[in-house]
Each structure stands twice: as C-alpha cells, then as structure tokens.
mmCIF file of C-alpha atoms in Angstrom:
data_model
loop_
_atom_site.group_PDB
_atom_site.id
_atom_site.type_symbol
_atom_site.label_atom_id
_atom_site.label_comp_id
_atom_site.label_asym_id
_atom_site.label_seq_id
_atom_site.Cartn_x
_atom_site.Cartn_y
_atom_site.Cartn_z
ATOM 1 C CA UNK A 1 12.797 25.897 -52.743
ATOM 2 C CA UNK A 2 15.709 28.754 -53.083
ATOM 3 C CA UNK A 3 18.821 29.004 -50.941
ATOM 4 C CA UNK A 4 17.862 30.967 -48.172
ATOM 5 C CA UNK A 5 14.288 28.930 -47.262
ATOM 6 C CA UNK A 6 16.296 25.936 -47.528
ATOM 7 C CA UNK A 7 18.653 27.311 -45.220
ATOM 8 C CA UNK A 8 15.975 28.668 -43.028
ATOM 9 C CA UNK A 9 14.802 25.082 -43.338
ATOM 10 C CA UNK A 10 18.423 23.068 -42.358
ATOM 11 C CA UNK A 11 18.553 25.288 -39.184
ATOM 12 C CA UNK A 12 15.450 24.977 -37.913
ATOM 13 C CA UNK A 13 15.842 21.125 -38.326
ATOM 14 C CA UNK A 14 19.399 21.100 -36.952
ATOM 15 C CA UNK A 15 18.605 23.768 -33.867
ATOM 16 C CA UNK A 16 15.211 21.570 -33.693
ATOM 17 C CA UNK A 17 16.591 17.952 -33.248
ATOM 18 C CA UNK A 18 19.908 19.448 -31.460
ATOM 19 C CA UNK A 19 17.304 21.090 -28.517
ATOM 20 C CA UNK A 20 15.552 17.447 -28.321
ATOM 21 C CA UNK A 21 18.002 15.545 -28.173
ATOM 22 C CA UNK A 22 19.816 18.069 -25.986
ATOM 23 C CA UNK A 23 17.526 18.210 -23.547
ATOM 24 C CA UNK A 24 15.175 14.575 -23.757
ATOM 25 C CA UNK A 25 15.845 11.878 -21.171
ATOM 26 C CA UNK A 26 14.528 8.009 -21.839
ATOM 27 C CA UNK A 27 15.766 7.189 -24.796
ATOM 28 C CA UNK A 28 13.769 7.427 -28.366
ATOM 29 C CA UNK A 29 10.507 6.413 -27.466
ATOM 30 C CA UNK A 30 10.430 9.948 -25.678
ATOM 31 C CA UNK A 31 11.880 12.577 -28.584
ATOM 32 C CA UNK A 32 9.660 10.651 -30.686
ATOM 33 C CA UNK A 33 6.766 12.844 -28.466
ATOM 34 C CA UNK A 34 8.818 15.590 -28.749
ATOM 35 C CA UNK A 35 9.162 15.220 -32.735
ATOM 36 C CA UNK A 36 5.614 14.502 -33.254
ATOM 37 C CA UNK A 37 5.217 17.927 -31.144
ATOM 38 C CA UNK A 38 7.610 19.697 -33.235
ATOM 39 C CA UNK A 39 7.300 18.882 -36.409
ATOM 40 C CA UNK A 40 3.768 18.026 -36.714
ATOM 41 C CA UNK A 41 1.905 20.107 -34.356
ATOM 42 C CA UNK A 42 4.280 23.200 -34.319
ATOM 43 C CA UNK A 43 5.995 23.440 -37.616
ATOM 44 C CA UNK A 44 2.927 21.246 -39.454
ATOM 45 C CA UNK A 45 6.173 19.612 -41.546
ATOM 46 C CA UNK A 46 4.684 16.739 -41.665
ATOM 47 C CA UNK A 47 1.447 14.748 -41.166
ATOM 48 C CA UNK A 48 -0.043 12.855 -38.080
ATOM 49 C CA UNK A 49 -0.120 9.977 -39.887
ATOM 50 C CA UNK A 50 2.972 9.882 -41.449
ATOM 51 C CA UNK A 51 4.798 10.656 -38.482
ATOM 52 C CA UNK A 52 3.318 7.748 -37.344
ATOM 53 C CA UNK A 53 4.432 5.678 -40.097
ATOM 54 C CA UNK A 54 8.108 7.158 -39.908
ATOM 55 C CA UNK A 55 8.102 5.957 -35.548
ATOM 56 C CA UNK A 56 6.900 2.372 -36.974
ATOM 57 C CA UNK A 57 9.857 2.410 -39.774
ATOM 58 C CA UNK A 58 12.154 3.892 -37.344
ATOM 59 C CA UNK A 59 11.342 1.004 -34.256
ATOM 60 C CA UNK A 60 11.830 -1.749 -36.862
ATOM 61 C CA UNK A 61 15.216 -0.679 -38.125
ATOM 62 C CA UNK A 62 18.294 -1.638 -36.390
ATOM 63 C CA UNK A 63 20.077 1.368 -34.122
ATOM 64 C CA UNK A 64 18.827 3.719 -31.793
ATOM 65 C CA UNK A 65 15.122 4.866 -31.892
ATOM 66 C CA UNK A 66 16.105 8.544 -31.946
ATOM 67 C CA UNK A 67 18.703 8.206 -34.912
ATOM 68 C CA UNK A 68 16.687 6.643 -36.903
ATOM 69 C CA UNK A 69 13.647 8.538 -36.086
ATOM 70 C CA UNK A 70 15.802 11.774 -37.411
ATOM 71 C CA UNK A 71 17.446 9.860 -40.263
ATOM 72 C CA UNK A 72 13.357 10.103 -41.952
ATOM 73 C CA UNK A 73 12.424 13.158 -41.137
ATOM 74 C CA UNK A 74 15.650 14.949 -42.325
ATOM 75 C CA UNK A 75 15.468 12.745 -45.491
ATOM 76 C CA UNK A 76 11.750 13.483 -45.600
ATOM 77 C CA UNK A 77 12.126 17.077 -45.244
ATOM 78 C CA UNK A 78 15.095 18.132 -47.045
ATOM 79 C CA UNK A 79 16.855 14.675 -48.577
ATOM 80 C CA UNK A 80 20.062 14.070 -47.945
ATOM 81 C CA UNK A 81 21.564 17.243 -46.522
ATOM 82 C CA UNK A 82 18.097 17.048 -43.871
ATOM 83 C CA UNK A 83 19.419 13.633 -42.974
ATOM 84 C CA UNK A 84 22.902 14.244 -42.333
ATOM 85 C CA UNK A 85 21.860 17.523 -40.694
ATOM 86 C CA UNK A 86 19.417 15.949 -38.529
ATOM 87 C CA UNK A 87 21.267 13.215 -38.207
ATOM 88 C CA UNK A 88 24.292 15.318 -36.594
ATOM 89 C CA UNK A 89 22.249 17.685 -34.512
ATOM 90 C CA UNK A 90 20.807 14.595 -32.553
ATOM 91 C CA UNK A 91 24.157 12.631 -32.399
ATOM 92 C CA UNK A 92 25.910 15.764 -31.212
ATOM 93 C CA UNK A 93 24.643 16.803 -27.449
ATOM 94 C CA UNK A 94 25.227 12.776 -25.707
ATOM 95 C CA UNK A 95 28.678 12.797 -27.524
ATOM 96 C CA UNK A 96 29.586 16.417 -26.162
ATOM 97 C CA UNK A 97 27.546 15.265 -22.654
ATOM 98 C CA UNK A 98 29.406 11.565 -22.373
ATOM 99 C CA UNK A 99 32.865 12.835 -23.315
ATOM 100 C CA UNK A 100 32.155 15.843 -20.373
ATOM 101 C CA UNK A 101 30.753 12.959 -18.287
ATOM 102 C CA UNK A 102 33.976 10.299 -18.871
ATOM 103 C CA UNK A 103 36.292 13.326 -17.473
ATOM 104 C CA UNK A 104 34.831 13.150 -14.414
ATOM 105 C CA UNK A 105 33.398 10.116 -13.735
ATOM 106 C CA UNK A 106 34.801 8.909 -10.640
ATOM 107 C CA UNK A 107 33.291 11.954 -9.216
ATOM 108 C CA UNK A 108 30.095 11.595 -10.491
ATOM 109 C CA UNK A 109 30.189 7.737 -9.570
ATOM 110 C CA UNK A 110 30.097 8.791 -5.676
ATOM 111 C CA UNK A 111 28.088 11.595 -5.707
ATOM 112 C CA UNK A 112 25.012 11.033 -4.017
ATOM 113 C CA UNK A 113 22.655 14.124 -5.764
ATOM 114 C CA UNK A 114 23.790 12.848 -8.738
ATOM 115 C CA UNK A 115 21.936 9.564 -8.062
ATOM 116 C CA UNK A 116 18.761 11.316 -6.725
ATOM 117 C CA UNK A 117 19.356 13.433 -9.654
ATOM 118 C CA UNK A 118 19.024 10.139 -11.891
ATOM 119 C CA UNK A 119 16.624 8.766 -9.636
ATOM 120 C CA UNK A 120 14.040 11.616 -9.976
ATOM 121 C CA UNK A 121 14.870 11.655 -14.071
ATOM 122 C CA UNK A 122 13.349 8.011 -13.958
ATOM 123 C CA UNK A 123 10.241 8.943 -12.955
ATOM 124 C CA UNK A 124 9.929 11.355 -15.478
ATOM 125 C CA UNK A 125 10.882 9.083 -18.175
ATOM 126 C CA UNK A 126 8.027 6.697 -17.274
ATOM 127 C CA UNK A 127 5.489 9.952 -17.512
ATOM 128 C CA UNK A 128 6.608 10.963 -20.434
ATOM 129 C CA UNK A 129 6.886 6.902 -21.860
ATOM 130 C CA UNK A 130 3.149 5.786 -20.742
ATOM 131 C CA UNK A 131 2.460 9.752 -22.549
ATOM 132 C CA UNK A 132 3.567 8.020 -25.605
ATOM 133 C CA UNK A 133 2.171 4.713 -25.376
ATOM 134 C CA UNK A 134 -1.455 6.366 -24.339
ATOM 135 C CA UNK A 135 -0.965 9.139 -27.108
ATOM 136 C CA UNK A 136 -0.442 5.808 -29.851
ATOM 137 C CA UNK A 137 -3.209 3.637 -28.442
ATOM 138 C CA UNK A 138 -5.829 6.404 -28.633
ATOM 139 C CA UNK A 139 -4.739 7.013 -31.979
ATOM 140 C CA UNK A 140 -5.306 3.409 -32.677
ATOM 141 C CA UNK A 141 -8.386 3.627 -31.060
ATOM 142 C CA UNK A 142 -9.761 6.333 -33.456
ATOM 143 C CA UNK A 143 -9.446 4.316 -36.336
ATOM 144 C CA UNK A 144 -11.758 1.878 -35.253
ATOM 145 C CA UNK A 145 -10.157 -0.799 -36.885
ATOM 146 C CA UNK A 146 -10.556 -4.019 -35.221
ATOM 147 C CA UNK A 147 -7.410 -5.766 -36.900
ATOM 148 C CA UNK A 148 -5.438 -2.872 -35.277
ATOM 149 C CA UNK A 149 -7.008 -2.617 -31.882
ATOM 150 C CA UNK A 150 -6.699 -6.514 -31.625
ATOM 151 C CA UNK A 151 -2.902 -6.194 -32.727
ATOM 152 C CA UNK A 152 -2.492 -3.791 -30.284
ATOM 153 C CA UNK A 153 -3.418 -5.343 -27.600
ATOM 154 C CA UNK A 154 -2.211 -9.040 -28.198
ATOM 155 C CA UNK A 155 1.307 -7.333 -29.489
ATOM 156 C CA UNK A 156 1.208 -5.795 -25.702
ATOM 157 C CA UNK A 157 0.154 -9.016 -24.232
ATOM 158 C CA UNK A 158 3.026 -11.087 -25.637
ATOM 159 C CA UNK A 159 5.435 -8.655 -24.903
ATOM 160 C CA UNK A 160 5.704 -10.124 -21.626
ATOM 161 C CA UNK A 161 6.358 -13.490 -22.937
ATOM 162 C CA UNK A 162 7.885 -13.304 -26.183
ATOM 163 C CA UNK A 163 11.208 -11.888 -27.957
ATOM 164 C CA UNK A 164 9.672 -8.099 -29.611
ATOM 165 C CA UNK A 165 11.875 -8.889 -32.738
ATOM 166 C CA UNK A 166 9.076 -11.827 -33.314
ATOM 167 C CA UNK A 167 6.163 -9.338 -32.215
ATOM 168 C CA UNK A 168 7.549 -7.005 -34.876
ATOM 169 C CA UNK A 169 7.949 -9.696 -37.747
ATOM 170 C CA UNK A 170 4.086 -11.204 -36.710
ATOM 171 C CA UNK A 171 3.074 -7.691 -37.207
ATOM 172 C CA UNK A 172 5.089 -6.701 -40.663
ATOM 173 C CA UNK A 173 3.421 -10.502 -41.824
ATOM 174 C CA UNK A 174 -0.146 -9.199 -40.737
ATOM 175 C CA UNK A 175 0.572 -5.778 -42.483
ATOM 176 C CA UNK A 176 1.457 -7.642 -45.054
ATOM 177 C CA UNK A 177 -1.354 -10.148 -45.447
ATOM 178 C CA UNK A 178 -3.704 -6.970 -45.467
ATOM 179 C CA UNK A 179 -1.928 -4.985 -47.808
ATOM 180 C CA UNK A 180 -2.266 -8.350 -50.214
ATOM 181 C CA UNK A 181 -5.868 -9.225 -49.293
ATOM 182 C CA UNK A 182 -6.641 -5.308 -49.621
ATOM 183 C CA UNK A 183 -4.950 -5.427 -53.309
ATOM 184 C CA UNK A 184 -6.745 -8.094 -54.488
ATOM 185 C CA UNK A 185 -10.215 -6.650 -53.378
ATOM 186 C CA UNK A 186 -9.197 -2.969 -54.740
ATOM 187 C CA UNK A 187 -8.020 -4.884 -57.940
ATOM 188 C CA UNK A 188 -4.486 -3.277 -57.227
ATOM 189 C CA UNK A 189 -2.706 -6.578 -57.438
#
C-alpha cells in the first residue's frame, strides 16, 4: 500500500470512528452497529464474520466496548498507526463533549429539556440495543448450530441470575472444548 492510499485509508478510519463516536448514544454495544455498518457493509473492510469475532474479543477484554472495538479494527486495518488513529478519533468527541459539559454543569443539572432531552435519548438507545441483540441472534440463528443457539439462549437466561464475567468464562471454556474436540476429529491436534 503507498503513502497516499494509506493516507486515504488513516482518514477515512479517523473521520469514520470520530463521526460514530461523535454522534452514537448507549455506549459500545451501539457503535458496534454502527461499525459493522461502516466498515463491513459500506467500506466492505472487513468481513461479517470477522467483525463478529472482533465484537466477541472486544466484550471480553477489560475497558470500554467502543475502545476496544476500535483498538481491532484500526490494528486490523492499518496496524499500529490504524489503532492509535482509531483509537484517538473515538476517544476524542466525549473528552471534547465532557470537558464542554463540566463548564457548565450546574446549568445543565437544572435544566429541565435537558432531562427530556436525556429522557427521549433512552429510548433510542434501547431501539438501537435490542437492533443489535436481534441483528446477533439471527446471525446465530443462520448457522444452525445447535451448540450456539443453545449457548445463546442459556447465556441470556443466566444473565438474570449470574455475574456475565462467569457467562463469558463458561462460554470461552465451551469454545474451547470445541475447538479441542474439533482438533482431534480434523487430526489438527
């Protein structure tokens, strides 16, 4: 890749992430959506797949859901000057937006459109949430796999009851187990 693609490239991924996270309210579970959109189904940077496999990556590390999330696809897409470009593009509008915000606080405190302002953002969130979590299940769904649908489901179920940090290590042992029992049958192990 020469200079100037790889330039074209960097912007695009910083003016890309900086818009997102700019302009996304709920937290990473929604401008993962809006990545998937972007990257997979406008720019076709990456596959369905393995944007799928960089949420999953990016939910199981520690920190924010939306850093993360742009921590592998700026490393995916152009190394280490995508991450830190990515990285900084989606760190960059809430610092700007909290340091505006901390200024004026008090007088956003008291403001009563500012509440329904929040208020009506919340219900938007949830759209755009249950968007994601119907967008992965029918994805899960298309596999046909039962081991999936049945982790699905139970990994939903428990969620209720149990701690998701053990959800997500009963899940990483089931991956896993298959990966091991799938070796052994392909002869890989």
């Amino acid at each position: 890749m020469n200079r100037t693609s790889k330039g074209k490239l960097l912007w695009q991924l910083f003016s890309s992430m900086f818009y997102l996270s700019a302009f996304t309210f709920g937290g990473g579970y929604v401008i993962i959506t809006l990545m998937k959109n972007k990257f997979v189904d406008k720019y076709h940077w990456l596959e369905e797949t393995e944007m799928l496999d960089l949420t999953a990556l990016a939910q199981s590390a520690p920190g924010a859901i939306a850093v993360n999330a742009s921590i592998l696809v700026g490393w995916r897409l152009a190394g280490l000057v995508g991450m830190v470009t990515a990285v900084i593009a989606t760190v960059l509008p809430p610092l700007l937006v909290l340091s505006v915000i901390s200024l004026f606080y008090a007088a956003f405190a008291a403001n009563p459109y500012v509440n329904l302002v929040l208020a009506g953002m919340q219900a938007g969130v949830a759209a755009v949430i249950f968007d994601v979590v119907a967008s992965l299940a029918r994805d899960i769904f298309k596999t046909g796999d039962w081991l999936y649908i049945l982790l699905m489901v139970l990994a939903f179920a428990a969620s209720f009851y149990i701690n998701v940090v053990y959800i997500i290590l009963i899940a990483a042992a089931v991956g896993i187990a298959q990966g091991l029992i799938l070796g052994k049958k392909e002869g890989k192990l």
